[in-house]
Coordinates of C-alpha atoms and ligand atoms in Angstrom, one line a residue:
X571 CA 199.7 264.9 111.1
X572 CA 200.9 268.1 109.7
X573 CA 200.6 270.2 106.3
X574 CA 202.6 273.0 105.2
X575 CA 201.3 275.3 102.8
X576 CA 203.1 277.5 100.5
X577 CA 201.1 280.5 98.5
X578 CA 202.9 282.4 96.3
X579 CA 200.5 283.6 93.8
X580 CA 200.4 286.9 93.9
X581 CA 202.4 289.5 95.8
X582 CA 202.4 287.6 99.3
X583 CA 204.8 285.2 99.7
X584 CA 203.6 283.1 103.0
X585 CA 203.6 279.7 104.9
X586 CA 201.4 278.4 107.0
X587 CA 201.0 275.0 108.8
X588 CA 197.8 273.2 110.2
X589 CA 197.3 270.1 111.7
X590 CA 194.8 266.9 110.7
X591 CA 191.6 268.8 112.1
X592 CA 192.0 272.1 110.6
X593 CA 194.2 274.2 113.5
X594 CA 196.2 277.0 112.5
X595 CA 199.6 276.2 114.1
X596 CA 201.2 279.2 112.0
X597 CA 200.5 281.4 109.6
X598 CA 203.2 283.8 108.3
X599 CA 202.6 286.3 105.6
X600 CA 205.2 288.5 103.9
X601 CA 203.4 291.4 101.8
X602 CA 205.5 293.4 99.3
X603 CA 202.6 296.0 98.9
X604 CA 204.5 298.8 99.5
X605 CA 206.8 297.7 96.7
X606 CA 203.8 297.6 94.1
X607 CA 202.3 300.7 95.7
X608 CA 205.0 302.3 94.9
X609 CA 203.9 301.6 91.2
X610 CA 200.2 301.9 91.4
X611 CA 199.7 297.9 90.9
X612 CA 201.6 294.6 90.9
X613 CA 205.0 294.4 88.6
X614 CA 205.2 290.5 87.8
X615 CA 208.5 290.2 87.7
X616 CA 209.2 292.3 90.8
X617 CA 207.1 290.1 92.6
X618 CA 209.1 286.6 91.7
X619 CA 212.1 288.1 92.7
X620 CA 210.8 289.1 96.0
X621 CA 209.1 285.4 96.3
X622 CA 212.6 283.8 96.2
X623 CA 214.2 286.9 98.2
X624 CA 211.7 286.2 101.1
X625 CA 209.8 282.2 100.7
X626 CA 213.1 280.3 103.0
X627 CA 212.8 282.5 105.7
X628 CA 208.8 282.8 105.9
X629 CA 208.9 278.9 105.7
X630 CA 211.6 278.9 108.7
X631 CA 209.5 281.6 110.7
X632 CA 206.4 279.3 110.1
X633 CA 208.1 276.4 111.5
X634 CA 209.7 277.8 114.1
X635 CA 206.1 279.2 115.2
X636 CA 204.2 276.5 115.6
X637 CA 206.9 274.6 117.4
X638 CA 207.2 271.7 115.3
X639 CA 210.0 269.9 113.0
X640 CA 211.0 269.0 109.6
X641 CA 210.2 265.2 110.7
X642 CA 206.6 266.2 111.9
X643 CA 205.6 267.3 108.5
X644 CA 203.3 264.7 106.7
X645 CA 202.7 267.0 103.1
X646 CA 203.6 270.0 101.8
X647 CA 200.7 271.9 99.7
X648 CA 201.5 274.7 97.2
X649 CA 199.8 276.9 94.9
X650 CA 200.2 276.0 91.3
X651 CA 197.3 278.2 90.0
X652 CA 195.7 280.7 89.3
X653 CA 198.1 283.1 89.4
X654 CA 201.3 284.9 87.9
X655 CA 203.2 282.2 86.2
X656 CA 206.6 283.5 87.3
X657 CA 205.2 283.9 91.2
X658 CA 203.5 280.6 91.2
X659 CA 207.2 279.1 90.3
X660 CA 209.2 280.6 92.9
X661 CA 206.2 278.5 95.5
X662 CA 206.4 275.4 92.9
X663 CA 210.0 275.2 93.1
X664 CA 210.5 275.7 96.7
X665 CA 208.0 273.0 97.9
X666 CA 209.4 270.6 95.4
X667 CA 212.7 271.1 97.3
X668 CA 211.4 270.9 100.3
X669 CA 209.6 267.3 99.1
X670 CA 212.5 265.9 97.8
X671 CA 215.0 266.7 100.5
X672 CA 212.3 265.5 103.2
X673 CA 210.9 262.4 101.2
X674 CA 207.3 263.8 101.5
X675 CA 204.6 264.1 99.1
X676 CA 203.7 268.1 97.9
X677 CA 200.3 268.3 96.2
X678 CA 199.4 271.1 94.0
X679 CA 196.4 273.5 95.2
X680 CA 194.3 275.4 93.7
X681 CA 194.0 279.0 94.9
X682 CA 190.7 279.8 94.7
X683 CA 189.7 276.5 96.6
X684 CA 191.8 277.3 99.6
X685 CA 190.2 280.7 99.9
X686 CA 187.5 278.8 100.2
X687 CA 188.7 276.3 102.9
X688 CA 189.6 279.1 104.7
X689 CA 186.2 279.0 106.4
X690 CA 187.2 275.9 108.2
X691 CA 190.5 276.7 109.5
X692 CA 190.4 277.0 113.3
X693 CA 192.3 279.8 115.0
X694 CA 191.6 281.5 118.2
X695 CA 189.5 284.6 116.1
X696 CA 188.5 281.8 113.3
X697 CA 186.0 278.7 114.6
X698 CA 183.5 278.9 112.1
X699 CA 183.3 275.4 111.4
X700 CA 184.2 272.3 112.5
X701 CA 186.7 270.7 109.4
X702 CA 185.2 267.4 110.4
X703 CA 181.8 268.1 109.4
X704 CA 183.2 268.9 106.2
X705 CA 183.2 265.6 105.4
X706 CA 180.1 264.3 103.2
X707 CA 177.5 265.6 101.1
X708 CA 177.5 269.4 101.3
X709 CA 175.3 272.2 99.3
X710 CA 177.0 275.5 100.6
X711 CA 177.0 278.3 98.2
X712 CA 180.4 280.0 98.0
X713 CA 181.8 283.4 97.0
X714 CA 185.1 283.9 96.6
X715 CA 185.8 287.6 95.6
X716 CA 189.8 288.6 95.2
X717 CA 191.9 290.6 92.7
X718 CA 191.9 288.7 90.0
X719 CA 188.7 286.3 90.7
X720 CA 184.6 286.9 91.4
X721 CA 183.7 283.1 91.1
X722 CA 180.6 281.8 92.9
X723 CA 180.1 277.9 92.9
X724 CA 178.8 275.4 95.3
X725 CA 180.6 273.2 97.6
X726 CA 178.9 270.1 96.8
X727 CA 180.4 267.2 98.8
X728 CA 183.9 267.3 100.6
X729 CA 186.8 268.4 98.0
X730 CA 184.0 268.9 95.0
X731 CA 183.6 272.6 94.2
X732 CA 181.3 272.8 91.0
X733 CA 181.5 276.9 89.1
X734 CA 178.0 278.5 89.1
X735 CA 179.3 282.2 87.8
X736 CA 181.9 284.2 87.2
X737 CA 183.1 287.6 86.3
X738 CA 183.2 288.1 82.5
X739 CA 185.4 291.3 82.8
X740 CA 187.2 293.0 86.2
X741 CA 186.8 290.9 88.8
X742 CA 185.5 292.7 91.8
X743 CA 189.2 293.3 93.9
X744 CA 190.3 294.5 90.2
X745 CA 187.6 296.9 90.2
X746 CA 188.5 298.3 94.0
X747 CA 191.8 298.7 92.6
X748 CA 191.2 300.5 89.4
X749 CA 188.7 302.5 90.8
X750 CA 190.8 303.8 93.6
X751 CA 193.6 304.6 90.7
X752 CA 190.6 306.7 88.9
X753 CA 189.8 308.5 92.6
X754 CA 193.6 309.3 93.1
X755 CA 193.8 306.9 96.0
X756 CA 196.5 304.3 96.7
X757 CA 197.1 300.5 95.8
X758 CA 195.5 298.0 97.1
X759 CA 192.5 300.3 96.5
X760 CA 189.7 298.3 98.4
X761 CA 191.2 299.0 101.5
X762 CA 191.7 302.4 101.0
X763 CA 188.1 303.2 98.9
X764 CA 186.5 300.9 102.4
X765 CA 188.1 303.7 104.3
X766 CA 187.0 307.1 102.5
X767 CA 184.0 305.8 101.6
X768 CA 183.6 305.6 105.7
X769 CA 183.9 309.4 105.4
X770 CA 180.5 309.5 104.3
X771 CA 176.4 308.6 104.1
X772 CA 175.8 310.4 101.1
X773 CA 175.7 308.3 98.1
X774 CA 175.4 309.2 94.3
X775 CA 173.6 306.9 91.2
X776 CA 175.8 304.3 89.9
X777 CA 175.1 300.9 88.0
X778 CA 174.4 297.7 88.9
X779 CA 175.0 295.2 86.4
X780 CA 173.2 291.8 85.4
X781 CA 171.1 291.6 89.1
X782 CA 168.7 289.2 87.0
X783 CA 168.7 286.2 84.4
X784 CA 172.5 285.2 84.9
X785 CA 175.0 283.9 87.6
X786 CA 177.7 285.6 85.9
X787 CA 179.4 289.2 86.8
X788 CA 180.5 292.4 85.3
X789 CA 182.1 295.1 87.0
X790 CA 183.6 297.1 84.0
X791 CA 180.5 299.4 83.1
X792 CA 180.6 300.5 86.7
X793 CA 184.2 301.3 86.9
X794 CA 183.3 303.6 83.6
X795 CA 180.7 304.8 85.4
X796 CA 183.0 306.3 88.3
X797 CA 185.3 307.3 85.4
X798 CA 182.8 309.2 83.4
X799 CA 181.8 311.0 86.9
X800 CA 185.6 312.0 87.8
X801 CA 185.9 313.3 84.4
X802 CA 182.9 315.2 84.3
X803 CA 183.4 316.9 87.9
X804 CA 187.4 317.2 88.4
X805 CA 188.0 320.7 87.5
X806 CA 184.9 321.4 90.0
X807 CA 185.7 323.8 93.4
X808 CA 184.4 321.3 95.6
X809 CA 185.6 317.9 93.9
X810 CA 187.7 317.1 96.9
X811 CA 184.7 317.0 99.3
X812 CA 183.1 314.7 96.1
X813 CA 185.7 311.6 96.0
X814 CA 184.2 309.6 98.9
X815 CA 180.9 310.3 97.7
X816 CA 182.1 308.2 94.8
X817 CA 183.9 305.8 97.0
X818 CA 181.0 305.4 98.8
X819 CA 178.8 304.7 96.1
X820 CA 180.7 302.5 94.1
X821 CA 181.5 300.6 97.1
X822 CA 177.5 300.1 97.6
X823 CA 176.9 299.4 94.1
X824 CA 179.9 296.1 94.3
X825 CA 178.4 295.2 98.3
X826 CA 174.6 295.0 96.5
X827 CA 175.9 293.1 93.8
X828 CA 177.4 290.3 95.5
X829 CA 175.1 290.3 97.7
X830 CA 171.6 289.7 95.9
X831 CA 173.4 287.2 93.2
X832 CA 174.7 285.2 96.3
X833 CA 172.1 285.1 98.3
X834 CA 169.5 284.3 94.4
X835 CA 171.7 281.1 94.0
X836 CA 171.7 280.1 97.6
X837 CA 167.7 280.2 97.7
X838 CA 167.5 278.7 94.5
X839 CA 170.3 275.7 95.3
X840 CA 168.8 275.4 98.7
X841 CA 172.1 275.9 99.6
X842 CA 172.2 275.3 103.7
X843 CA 174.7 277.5 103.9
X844 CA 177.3 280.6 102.7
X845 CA 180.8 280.9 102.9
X846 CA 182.3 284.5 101.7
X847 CA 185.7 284.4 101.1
X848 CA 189.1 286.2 99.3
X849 CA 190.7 289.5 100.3
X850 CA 187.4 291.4 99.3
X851 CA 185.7 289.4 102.0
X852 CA 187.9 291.5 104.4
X853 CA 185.8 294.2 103.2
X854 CA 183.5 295.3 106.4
X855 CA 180.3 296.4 104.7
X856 CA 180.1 293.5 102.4
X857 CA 181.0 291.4 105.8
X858 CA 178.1 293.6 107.4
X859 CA 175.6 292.9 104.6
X860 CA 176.1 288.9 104.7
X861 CA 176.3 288.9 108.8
X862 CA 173.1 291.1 109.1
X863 CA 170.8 290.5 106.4
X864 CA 171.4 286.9 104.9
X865 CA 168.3 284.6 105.5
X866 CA 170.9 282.0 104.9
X867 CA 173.9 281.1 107.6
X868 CA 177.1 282.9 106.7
X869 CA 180.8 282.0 107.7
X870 CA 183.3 284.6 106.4
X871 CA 186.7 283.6 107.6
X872 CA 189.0 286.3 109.8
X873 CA 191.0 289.1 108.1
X874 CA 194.1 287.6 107.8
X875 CA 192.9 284.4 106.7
X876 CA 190.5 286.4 103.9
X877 CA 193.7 287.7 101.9
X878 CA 196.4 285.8 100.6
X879 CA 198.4 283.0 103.1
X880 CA 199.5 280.3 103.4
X881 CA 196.9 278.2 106.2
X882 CA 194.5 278.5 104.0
X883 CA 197.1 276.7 101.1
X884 CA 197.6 273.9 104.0
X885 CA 193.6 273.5 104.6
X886 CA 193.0 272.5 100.6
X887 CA 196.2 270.3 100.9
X888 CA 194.6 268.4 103.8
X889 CA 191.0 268.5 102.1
X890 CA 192.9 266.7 99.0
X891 CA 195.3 264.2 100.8
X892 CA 192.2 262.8 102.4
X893 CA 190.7 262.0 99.1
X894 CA 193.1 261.9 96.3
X895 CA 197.3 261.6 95.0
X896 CA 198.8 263.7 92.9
X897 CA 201.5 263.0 90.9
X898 CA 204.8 264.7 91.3
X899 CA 205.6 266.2 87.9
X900 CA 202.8 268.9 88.5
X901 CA 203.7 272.6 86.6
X902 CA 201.6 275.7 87.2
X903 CA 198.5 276.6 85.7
X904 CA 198.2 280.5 85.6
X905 CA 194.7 280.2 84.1
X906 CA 193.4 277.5 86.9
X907 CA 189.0 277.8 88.0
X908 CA 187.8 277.7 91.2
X909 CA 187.3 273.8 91.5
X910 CA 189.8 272.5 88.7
X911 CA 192.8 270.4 90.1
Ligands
KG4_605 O1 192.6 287.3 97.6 P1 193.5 288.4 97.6 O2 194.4 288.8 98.8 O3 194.6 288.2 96.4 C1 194.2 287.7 95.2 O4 194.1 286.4 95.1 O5 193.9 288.5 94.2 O6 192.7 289.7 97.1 C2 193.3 290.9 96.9 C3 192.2 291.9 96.6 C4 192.7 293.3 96.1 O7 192.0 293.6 94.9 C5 192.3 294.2 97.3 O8 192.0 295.5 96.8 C6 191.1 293.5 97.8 O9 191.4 292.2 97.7 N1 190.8 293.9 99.2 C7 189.7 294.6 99.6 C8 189.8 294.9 100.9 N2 191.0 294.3 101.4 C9 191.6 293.7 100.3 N3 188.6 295.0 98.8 C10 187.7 295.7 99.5 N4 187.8 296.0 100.8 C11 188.8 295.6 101.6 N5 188.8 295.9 102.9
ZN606 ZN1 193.8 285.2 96.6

């Protein structure tokens, strides 16, 4: 059996397809950053229209791929939250196409959950975990970290995600991005702060918020922080040579963060192991932290599968159509939590 999954959430529009134990057949991602680059952050309604310029021929690419057919496809799986409502509709709409003029079932998926599954997807860079031992009682502690999302929550038995903590303000991707805007440096910031920062060992005093007494996040006072610095320092001789200082720091304070919370509530959860996850998972020294220094296992899936796509979309859809129906006349839900259907 075969699921193809549709993500549209954001500013990638891609399709991916996996088969019943968790393979990545294809995985194909169109990214319209240099689009949104171009304006220092994501434009909504730029982003639909590129969804339904681009979502027929990712879907084509994807099938063509991983060498299957129309007929071999058992469900399709789309994102339907969290998200930006008119992004999430161009995927919505597509896949309920697609169902009706195959006479398959689509199933709505959250987001944030298939960043999760992403850990058990299975590609030649990606065998983390087997998907079949999925199944059953689990207690794995999970952080998903993306642009728009800091949630940590447990993976408590196959297709149950329970929320432990989340960010009250910028989530921690939102804060690589507004913080790069504050340093001068390009959209998506957390790739380009993880690469100045590498310019650098020197580090400067910056906040950590709520380390004790609360599972919950804030990222705000240290993006203020950073501000207060730049503004302080700009019309300094040397403030060039002082940007991945900051980079540097800032990145440390967000890596030491995530870190100490995730690892608190593992310990305390007995949690037998730790899956990282969301494009700020592709971030090497948090990856670095977690691999070197967790007492805990640790899966963090592969780059590609860390961002936004569409295997990772397929991998909840399979998670759910092993447990549970949906019914057809699903909408979006901008405002969807990790672990909500
Ligand atoms: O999960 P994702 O691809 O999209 C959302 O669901 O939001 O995450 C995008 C976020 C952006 O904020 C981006 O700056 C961040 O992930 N990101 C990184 C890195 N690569 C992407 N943050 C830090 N370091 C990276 N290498
Ligand atoms: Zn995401």
């Amino acid at each position: 059996m075969f699921v193809l999954g549709i993500e549209s959430s954001c500013d990638e529009t891609s399709v991916g397809i996996v088969d019943g134990d968790g393979n990545v057949l294809s995985n194909i991602i169109s990214s319209q950053v240099d689009i949104h680059s171009f304006y220092g952050g994501i434009v909504p309604e730029v982003a639909s229209r590129q969804h339904i310029s681009h979502i027929q021929k990712v879907c084509l690419a994807a099938l063509s791929e991983a060498s299957i057919d129309w007929s071999d496809i058992k469900l399709i799986a789309v994102t339907n939250g969290p998200g930006l409502a008119g992004s999430l509709l161009v995927g919505v709409n597509f896949a309920k196409g697609l169902s009706a003029s195959l006479g398959i079932p689509v199933f709505p998926v959250n987001h944030m959950d298939g960043h999760i599954y992403a850990a058990w997807a299975k590609t030649d860079q990606n065998k983390l975990l087997d998907f079949q031992s999925l199944v059953g009682e689990q207690n794995i502690t999970c952080l998903v970290v993306s642009g728009g999302h800091t949630d940590l929550a447990i993976l408590k038995k196959y297709g149950e995600i329970k929320l432990i903590g989340e960010t009250k303000d910028d989530a921690a991707g939102e804060a690589f991005d507004k913080v790069a805007r504050i340093l001068g440096l390009r959209y998506p910031g957390g790739p380009e702060i993880q690469k100045v920062a590498e310019k650098t060992n020197e580090v400067d005093s910056l906040p950590r918020a709520w380390m004790k007494g609360t599972d919950n996040f804030s990222f705000s006072g240290l993006k203020t922080a950073v501000y207060n610095k730049v503004k302080k320092y700009k019309n300094d001789k040397n403030f060039s040579s002082y940007i991945p200082i900051l980079a540097n720091s800032f990145q440390e304070s967000v890596v030491d963060v995530l870190f100490t919370k995730t690892i608190n509530v593992a310990l305390r959860e007995k949690s037998s192991g730790i899956v990282l996850a969301g494009g700020v998972a592709a971030n090497l020294p948090l990856r670095n932290q977690f691999l070197e220094h967790s007492p805990i296992p640790v899966a963090i899936p592969e780059f590609k599968l860390c961002t936004d796509n569409g295997a990772m979309i397929a991998m909840a859809g399979l998670v759910n159509y092993n447990l549970r129906t949906f019914s057809q006349d699903f909408d979006v839900k901008p405002n969807l939590r990790v672990g909500e259907l």
